[in-house]
Short mmCIF file of C-alpha atoms in Angstrom, two decimals:
data_model
loop_
_atom_site.label_atom_id
_atom_site.label_comp_id
_atom_site.label_asym_id
_atom_site.label_seq_id
_atom_site.Cartn_x
_atom_site.Cartn_y
_atom_site.Cartn_z
CA MET A 277 19.79 53.84 104.50
CA GLU A 278 21.01 55.37 107.78
CA LYS A 279 23.47 57.52 105.86
CA ASP A 280 20.72 58.72 103.53
CA GLN A 281 18.63 59.78 106.49
CA ILE A 282 21.44 61.93 107.88
CA ARG A 283 21.98 63.51 104.51
CA ASP A 284 18.27 64.26 104.16
CA LYS A 285 18.36 65.99 107.54
CA ASP A 286 21.27 68.20 106.42
CA ILE A 287 19.45 69.11 103.22
CA GLN A 288 16.31 69.97 105.16
CA TYR A 289 18.34 72.19 107.48
CA VAL A 290 20.04 74.10 104.67
CA ILE A 291 16.85 74.51 102.62
CA GLY A 292 14.94 75.64 105.71
CA ASN A 293 17.53 78.33 106.43
CA LEU A 294 17.75 79.36 102.79
CA LEU A 295 14.00 80.00 102.66
CA ARG A 296 13.91 81.83 105.98
CA TYR A 297 16.85 84.19 105.42
CA GLY A 298 15.98 84.69 101.76
CA VAL A 299 12.56 86.05 102.69
CA TRP A 300 13.88 88.31 105.45
CA ILE A 301 16.66 89.77 103.31
CA ALA A 302 14.24 90.37 100.42
CA LEU A 303 11.70 92.08 102.68
CA GLY A 304 14.40 94.14 104.39
CA VAL A 305 15.49 95.53 101.02
CA ALA A 306 11.85 96.15 99.98
CA ALA A 307 11.14 97.96 103.26
CA LEU A 308 14.20 100.17 102.80
CA GLY A 309 13.07 101.00 99.26
CA GLY A 310 9.59 101.68 100.62
CA LEU A 311 10.91 104.25 103.07
CA ILE A 312 12.87 106.06 100.32
CA TYR A 313 9.83 105.95 98.05
CA LEU A 314 7.47 107.29 100.72
CA PHE A 315 9.91 109.99 101.72
CA ARG A 316 10.04 111.32 98.16
CA HIS A 317 6.54 110.71 96.83
CA ASP A 318 4.24 110.74 99.86
CA GLN A 319 1.92 113.50 98.59
CA GLU A 320 1.53 112.24 95.03
CA ILE A 321 -1.80 110.85 93.86
CA VAL A 322 -2.02 107.12 93.08
CA HIS A 323 -3.33 105.89 89.73
CA TYR A 324 -3.83 102.20 90.22
CA GLY A 325 -7.38 102.11 88.85
CA SER A 326 -6.28 101.69 85.25
CA PHE A 327 -3.78 99.17 84.01
CA VAL A 328 -1.56 99.44 80.95
CA GLU A 329 -0.05 96.17 79.83
CA GLN A 330 3.67 96.27 79.23
CA ASP A 331 5.95 93.92 77.37
CA ILE A 332 9.42 94.41 78.75
CA ASN A 333 12.11 91.76 78.55
CA ILE A 334 13.17 90.76 82.05
CA PHE A 335 16.83 91.44 81.30
CA VAL A 336 16.05 95.00 80.22
CA LEU A 337 13.96 95.33 83.37
CA ILE A 338 16.83 94.14 85.58
CA ARG A 339 19.34 96.46 83.86
CA GLU A 340 17.04 99.47 84.28
CA MET A 341 16.41 98.46 87.87
CA PHE A 342 20.11 98.49 88.75
CA GLN A 343 20.61 101.84 86.99
CA ASP A 344 17.76 103.35 89.02
CA VAL A 345 18.92 101.72 92.26
CA SER A 346 22.27 103.46 91.83
CA LYS A 347 20.39 106.75 91.43
CA GLY A 348 18.67 106.01 94.75
CA LYS A 349 15.15 105.56 93.33
CA GLY A 350 12.89 104.04 96.01
CA GLU A 351 10.68 102.12 93.58
CA SER A 352 13.67 100.32 92.10
CA VAL A 353 14.97 99.37 95.51
CA ILE A 354 11.54 97.83 96.25
CA LEU A 355 11.74 96.00 92.93
CA LEU A 356 15.19 94.70 93.89
CA GLY A 357 13.65 93.32 97.08
CA ILE A 358 10.90 91.63 95.03
CA MET A 359 13.52 90.14 92.69
CA LEU A 360 15.41 88.75 95.70
CA LEU A 361 12.13 87.23 96.86
CA PHE A 362 11.75 85.48 93.47
CA LEU A 363 15.33 84.30 93.73
CA THR A 364 14.68 82.46 97.02
CA PRO A 365 12.61 79.57 95.57
CA ILE A 366 14.89 79.46 92.51
CA LEU A 367 17.94 79.03 94.75
CA ARG A 368 16.03 76.35 96.63
CA ILE A 369 15.58 74.39 93.39
CA ILE A 370 19.23 74.77 92.42
CA PHE A 371 20.23 73.57 95.86
CA SER A 372 17.89 70.55 95.52
CA LEU A 373 19.51 69.77 92.18
CA ILE A 374 22.97 69.72 93.77
CA ALA A 375 21.67 67.61 96.68
CA PHE A 376 20.12 65.02 94.30
CA LEU A 377 23.38 64.92 92.34
CA PHE A 378 25.32 64.16 95.53
CA GLU A 379 22.85 61.40 96.40
CA LYS A 380 23.27 60.06 92.84
CA ASP A 381 19.49 60.11 92.50
CA TYR A 382 19.46 60.71 88.75
CA LEU A 383 15.70 60.27 88.44
CA TYR A 384 15.25 63.34 90.63
CA VAL A 385 18.10 65.20 88.97
CA GLY A 386 16.04 64.82 85.78
CA ILE A 387 12.79 65.89 87.46
CA THR A 388 14.48 68.97 88.95
CA LEU A 389 15.95 69.87 85.55
CA ILE A 390 12.46 69.74 83.99
CA VAL A 391 11.18 72.22 86.61
CA ILE A 392 14.18 74.50 86.01
CA GLY A 393 13.48 74.24 82.27
CA ILE A 394 9.86 75.35 82.73
CA ILE A 395 10.96 78.38 84.79
CA CYS A 396 13.56 79.26 82.14
CA PHE A 397 10.82 79.05 79.53
CA SER A 398 8.77 81.64 81.40
CA VAL A 399 11.86 83.85 81.82
CA PHE A 400 12.72 83.79 78.11
CA PHE A 401 9.33 83.58 76.42
CA GLY A 402 7.03 85.27 78.92
CA PHE A 403 7.13 88.60 77.09
CA ALA A 404 7.39 87.59 73.48
CA HIS A 405 3.93 87.31 71.98
CA MET B 258 -5.72 109.29 97.34
CA THR B 259 -2.11 110.17 98.10
CA VAL B 260 0.71 107.63 98.12
CA LEU B 261 1.08 107.95 101.90
CA THR B 262 -2.62 107.34 102.65
CA PHE B 263 -2.76 104.45 100.20
CA THR B 264 0.34 102.85 101.70
CA ILE B 265 -0.97 103.11 105.27
CA ILE B 266 -4.40 101.70 104.35
CA MET B 267 -2.79 98.92 102.34
CA PHE B 268 -0.42 97.99 105.13
CA PHE B 269 -3.20 97.53 107.68
CA GLY B 270 -5.46 95.88 105.13
CA ALA B 271 -2.72 93.43 104.20
CA TYR B 272 -1.96 92.78 107.87
CA SER B 273 -5.61 91.77 108.46
CA ALA B 274 -5.60 89.72 105.25
CA GLY B 275 -2.50 87.83 106.36
CA PHE B 276 -4.00 87.30 109.81
CA VAL B 277 -7.35 86.02 108.52
CA GLY B 278 -5.61 84.03 105.80
CA SER B 279 -3.50 82.14 108.27
CA LEU B 280 -6.38 81.54 110.73
CA THR B 281 -8.67 80.16 108.03
CA GLY B 282 -5.89 78.35 106.20
CA LEU B 283 -6.79 80.15 102.98
CA GLY B 284 -3.58 82.17 102.74
CA GLY B 285 -3.26 85.94 102.67
CA GLY B 286 -2.92 86.33 98.91
CA VAL B 287 -6.42 85.17 98.19
CA ILE B 288 -7.95 87.78 100.51
CA ILE B 289 -5.79 90.65 99.27
CA ILE B 290 -7.36 90.53 95.80
CA PRO B 291 -10.95 91.45 96.78
CA LEU B 292 -9.52 93.97 99.25
CA LEU B 293 -7.59 95.75 96.51
CA THR B 294 -10.22 95.53 93.78
CA VAL B 295 -13.54 95.82 95.63
CA LEU B 296 -12.54 98.19 98.43
CA LEU B 297 -9.71 100.28 96.93
CA GLY B 298 -10.61 100.26 93.24
CA VAL B 299 -7.22 98.92 92.13
CA ASP B 300 -7.17 97.27 88.70
CA ILE B 301 -7.43 93.47 88.96
CA HIS B 302 -4.15 92.93 87.08
CA TYR B 303 -2.19 94.88 89.70
CA ALA B 304 -4.13 93.03 92.42
CA ILE B 305 -3.18 89.64 90.94
CA GLY B 306 0.49 90.62 90.65
CA THR B 307 0.61 91.91 94.22
CA ALA B 308 -1.16 88.84 95.61
CA LEU B 309 1.27 86.50 93.88
CA VAL B 310 4.28 88.30 95.33
CA SER B 311 2.80 88.00 98.83
CA VAL B 312 2.12 84.30 98.22
CA ILE B 313 5.85 83.78 97.61
CA ALA B 314 6.74 85.61 100.84
CA THR B 315 4.28 83.85 103.14
CA SER B 316 4.73 80.37 101.72
CA SER B 317 8.54 80.50 101.80
CA GLY B 318 8.44 81.91 105.32
CA SER B 319 6.27 79.13 106.72
CA ALA B 320 7.75 76.37 104.54
CA ALA B 321 11.12 77.04 106.21
CA ALA B 322 9.87 75.76 109.57
CA TYR B 323 8.11 72.66 108.21
CA VAL B 324 11.08 71.62 106.07
CA LYS B 325 13.34 71.68 109.13
CA GLU B 326 10.91 69.52 111.10
CA GLY B 327 11.04 66.95 108.30
CA ILE B 328 7.27 66.89 107.65
CA THR B 329 7.57 68.17 104.08
CA ASN B 330 8.07 65.48 101.43
CA MET B 331 10.60 67.22 99.19
CA ARG B 332 10.68 64.52 96.48
CA LEU B 333 6.90 64.58 96.22
CA GLY B 334 6.98 68.40 96.05
CA MET B 335 9.66 68.43 93.40
CA PHE B 336 7.86 65.87 91.22
CA LEU B 337 4.49 67.64 91.45
CA GLU B 338 6.14 71.00 90.73
CA ILE B 339 6.47 69.85 87.11
CA ALA B 340 2.67 69.97 86.92
CA THR B 341 2.19 73.17 88.94
CA THR B 342 4.90 75.24 87.21
CA ALA B 343 3.75 74.15 83.73
CA GLY B 344 0.17 75.00 84.74
CA ALA B 345 1.27 78.33 86.25
CA VAL B 346 3.06 79.42 83.08
CA ALA B 347 -0.03 78.54 81.02
CA GLY B 348 -2.24 80.38 83.52
CA ALA B 349 -0.09 83.53 83.51
CA LEU B 350 -0.10 83.64 79.71
CA LEU B 351 -3.89 83.18 79.78
CA ALA B 352 -4.28 86.03 82.29
CA SER B 353 -3.19 88.61 79.75
CA VAL B 354 -5.70 87.49 77.10
CA ALA B 355 -8.65 86.56 79.34
CA PRO B 356 -11.25 89.34 79.79
CA THR B 357 -11.06 90.91 83.26
CA HIS B 358 -14.69 90.21 84.16
CA PHE B 359 -14.07 86.52 83.43
CA ILE B 360 -11.06 86.58 85.80
CA ALA B 361 -13.16 88.29 88.48
CA ILE B 362 -15.97 85.71 88.23
CA LEU B 363 -13.58 82.75 88.20
CA PHE B 364 -11.75 84.24 91.15
CA GLY B 365 -15.00 84.65 93.11
CA CYS B 366 -15.98 81.02 92.47
CA THR B 367 -12.52 79.74 93.46
CA LEU B 368 -12.62 81.80 96.65
CA ILE B 369 -16.05 80.42 97.63
CA PHE B 370 -14.90 76.88 96.93
CA SER B 371 -11.74 77.35 99.01
CA ALA B 372 -13.64 78.97 101.90
CA ILE B 373 -16.17 76.13 102.08
CA ASN B 374 -13.39 73.59 101.72
CA SER B 375 -11.52 75.17 104.66
CA LEU B 376 -14.49 74.39 106.94
CA ARG B 377 -14.50 70.71 105.96
CA LYS B 378 -13.53 68.30 108.69
CA LYS B 379 -9.99 67.08 108.23
CA GLU B 380 -9.20 63.51 109.09
CA GLU B 381 -5.69 62.24 109.25
CA HIS B 382 -5.69 59.08 107.17
CA ASN B 383 -2.79 56.85 106.36
CA VAL B 384 -2.57 54.15 103.72
CA LYS B 385 0.12 51.50 104.03
CA THR B 386 0.37 50.35 100.42
CA SER B 387 1.52 52.36 97.41
CA SER B 388 0.85 52.20 93.68
CA SER B 389 3.76 50.94 91.58
CA LEU B 390 4.32 54.31 89.88
CA ALA B 391 4.57 55.97 93.30
CA THR B 392 7.19 53.42 94.35
CA ILE B 393 9.22 53.97 91.18
CA LEU B 394 9.14 57.72 91.87
CA LYS B 395 10.15 57.14 95.52
CA LEU B 396 7.17 59.14 96.75
CA PRO B 397 6.19 57.09 99.85
CA ASN B 398 8.03 58.40 102.90
CA SER B 399 7.58 58.84 106.64
CA TYR B 400 6.81 61.84 108.83
CA PRO B 401 7.23 62.69 112.51
CA THR B 402 4.17 62.21 114.75
CA SER B 403 3.68 62.12 118.52
CA ILE B 404 4.42 58.37 118.45
CA GLY B 405 7.56 58.60 116.31
CA MET B 406 8.23 58.41 112.58
CA MET B 407 5.14 57.18 110.74
CA PRO B 408 5.56 55.68 107.26
CA TYR B 409 2.86 56.36 104.67
CA GLY B 410 1.97 55.08 101.22
CA THR B 411 1.01 56.99 98.07
CA LYS B 412 -1.76 56.22 95.57
CA ASN B 413 -3.03 57.51 92.23
CA VAL B 414 -0.01 59.52 91.07
CA ILE B 415 -1.50 60.42 87.68
CA GLY B 416 -4.74 61.71 89.25
CA GLY B 417 -2.83 63.85 91.73
CA PHE B 418 -0.49 65.13 89.04
CA SER B 419 -3.42 66.24 86.85
CA MET B 420 -5.12 68.01 89.76
CA MET B 421 -1.80 69.78 90.45
CA GLY B 422 -1.76 71.00 86.84
CA LEU B 423 -5.18 72.59 87.42
CA ALA B 424 -3.95 74.12 90.69
CA GLY B 425 -1.03 75.60 88.76
CA VAL B 426 -3.27 77.11 86.07
CA LEU B 427 -5.47 78.74 88.73
CA SER B 428 -2.39 80.03 90.52
CA GLY B 429 -0.98 81.65 87.39
CA LEU B 430 -4.33 82.98 86.20
CA LEU B 431 -5.56 84.38 89.53
CA GLY B 432 -2.37 85.16 91.43
CA ILE B 433 -3.19 82.82 94.29
CA GLY B 434 -1.32 79.98 95.98
CA SER B 435 -4.27 77.61 95.29
CA GLY B 436 -3.40 75.67 98.43
CA ALA B 437 -6.91 74.19 98.65
CA PHE B 438 -6.50 72.46 95.26
CA LYS B 439 -2.98 71.30 96.03
CA VAL B 440 -4.12 69.73 99.27
CA ILE B 441 -7.06 68.03 97.52
CA ALA B 442 -4.61 66.56 95.00
CA MET B 443 -2.37 65.09 97.70
CA ASP B 444 -4.80 64.40 100.55
CA ASN B 445 -7.95 63.24 98.73
CA ILE B 446 -6.51 61.82 95.52
CA MET B 447 -3.05 60.54 96.42
CA LYS B 448 -4.03 59.58 99.99
CA ILE B 449 -1.07 61.29 101.60
CA PRO B 450 -1.49 62.27 105.29
CA PHE B 451 -3.10 65.69 105.73
CA LYS B 452 -0.17 67.22 107.60
CA VAL B 453 2.29 66.16 104.90
CA SER B 454 -0.10 67.43 102.19
CA THR B 455 -0.49 70.92 103.67
CA THR B 456 3.21 71.41 104.37
CA THR B 457 4.28 70.06 100.98
CA SER B 458 1.68 72.30 99.32
CA ASN B 459 3.20 75.27 101.11
CA PHE B 460 6.68 74.20 100.06
CA MET B 461 5.63 74.07 96.39
CA MET B 462 3.93 77.47 96.34
CA GLY B 463 7.09 79.57 96.12
CA VAL B 464 8.39 77.83 93.02
CA THR B 465 4.95 77.67 91.38
CA ALA B 466 4.30 81.36 92.03
CA THR B 467 7.77 82.36 90.80
CA ALA B 468 7.17 80.59 87.47
CA SER B 469 4.21 82.88 86.74
CA ALA B 470 5.53 85.93 88.62
CA VAL B 471 8.36 86.20 86.10
CA ILE B 472 5.74 86.57 83.36
CA TYR B 473 3.71 89.06 85.46
CA LEU B 474 6.84 91.11 85.96
CA GLN B 475 7.48 91.42 82.23
CA LYS B 476 3.86 92.41 81.62
CA GLY B 477 3.86 95.11 84.28
CA TYR B 478 1.45 93.44 86.75
CA ILE B 479 3.90 93.92 89.59
CA GLU B 480 3.78 97.51 90.84
CA PRO B 481 6.42 98.20 93.53
CA GLY B 482 4.31 100.93 95.15
CA ILE B 483 1.48 98.46 95.87
CA CYS B 484 3.65 95.42 96.60
CA MET B 485 5.76 96.97 99.33
CA PRO B 486 3.10 97.63 102.01
CA VAL B 487 1.12 94.54 101.01
CA VAL B 488 3.90 91.96 101.14
CA ILE B 489 5.24 93.20 104.47
CA GLY B 490 1.73 93.53 105.94
CA VAL B 491 0.61 90.07 104.81
CA LEU B 492 3.73 88.39 106.19
CA LEU B 493 3.47 90.08 109.60
CA GLY B 494 -0.28 89.33 109.72
CA ALA B 495 0.33 85.68 108.86
CA MET B 496 2.92 85.41 111.63
CA THR B 497 0.47 86.84 114.19
CA GLY B 498 -2.21 84.45 112.96
CA ALA B 499 0.12 81.47 113.24
CA LYS B 500 0.95 82.37 116.86
CA ILE B 501 -2.74 82.45 117.76
CA LEU B 502 -3.37 79.15 115.96
CA VAL B 503 -0.78 77.40 118.10
CA LYS B 504 -2.60 78.49 121.27
CA ALA B 505 -6.14 77.58 120.23
CA ASN B 506 -8.20 76.21 117.40
CA PRO B 507 -10.63 79.08 116.93
CA LYS B 508 -13.45 77.20 115.24
CA LYS B 509 -16.07 79.94 115.58
CA LEU B 510 -13.64 82.58 114.37
CA ARG B 511 -12.95 80.47 111.28
CA MET B 512 -16.65 80.16 110.55
CA PHE B 513 -17.11 83.91 110.98
CA PHE B 514 -14.27 84.79 108.59
CA ALA B 515 -15.35 82.16 106.06
CA VAL B 516 -18.75 83.87 105.87
CA ILE B 517 -17.12 87.30 105.34
CA ILE B 518 -14.86 85.88 102.63
CA ILE B 519 -17.82 84.30 100.83
CA GLY B 520 -19.49 87.72 100.98
CA LEU B 521 -16.45 89.35 99.37
CA ALA B 522 -16.35 86.62 96.73
CA LEU B 523 -20.03 87.11 95.86
CA ASN B 524 -19.36 90.84 95.58
CA MET B 525 -16.58 90.15 93.07
CA ILE B 526 -18.77 87.80 91.05
CA TYR B 527 -21.54 90.42 91.00
CA ASN B 528 -19.13 93.16 89.91
CA GLY B 529 -17.73 90.84 87.26
CA ILE B 530 -21.19 90.07 85.87
CA VAL B 531 -22.35 93.70 85.72
CA GLY B 532 -18.97 94.68 84.26
CA ASN B 533 -17.61 96.92 87.05
CA ILE B 534 -14.33 95.04 87.23
#
């Protein structure tokens, strides 16, 4: 029991740091992208009043994002920051999965895998309908 | 409006939203939606996408501290995330087929409910016994208090799980963290101490929001130009709010903001009914 407690403390420490630095790195990237974007487009007129629904596969989206990031497009750098923000909770789950595996808590390994499965479902089927 | 003007207005708007959100305990995301739609005329789909991204930022940021202190019940969070992520995916898929005025009205009602709920008196309760399902799932735990580690029991797992499913649907449909519903599920239904409920709710928000954000992303709800000033503004505002909360418990301020938020919510409901949104 005592050993479990110590392990739980370590896990809490790592997950706490993961969440904190993940958010700051993501926002740092988004802020950098924001500056590039503002520098280039500051006098353009915004059109956010009307919305056009898209249906783009996330993998296409990520590929396009990296292509545009390499061209130095501000909007894509912001998007990269947003993607890193999404990655933070996903990394947290993967880390929990590893931690539960180490603790040999197979009930929670299963529970974590179900949550990962649901997120994968939304990654793969979110656009197709 | 030019990009520069819009960005500056949004940044300060989001800063205030984050500040008020953290003082009232409602969260910044929920206030950003009426700000974007009612005051700046942004389409509700973009508003929902932006709000959800800021929910991920603020909840992960504050969850970090609570996890380290050992208040958050990570097993409980993980188990209930099955319900919230499944609900969130369903909600996000619903968001693209539901008529916008319906979303606006539902959002207004949820906001009013959350605002009134935030004024409710919170009592720290603690049950000693647990239901057998809770014991099998290893949900009962202990948390640090001023008099040392305090063990607590857990009741009605199925009831709490169902309520979490609803919280997830609302989160995916409206782009909010739905903290109020998550806390009701744990605090009122499962009888988990209030402090553990709020911190675990916060801990779960990032994963729940990401499950539906991935769908939003593919449908074009997430517009980088709007997200950038909003996410940064909300996070900084929430941090300022949290600093003030530590110093005092501004009861009158909370009441004042709750009234303003209810006003905004009524405005959204009205606009939804007459078809302006």
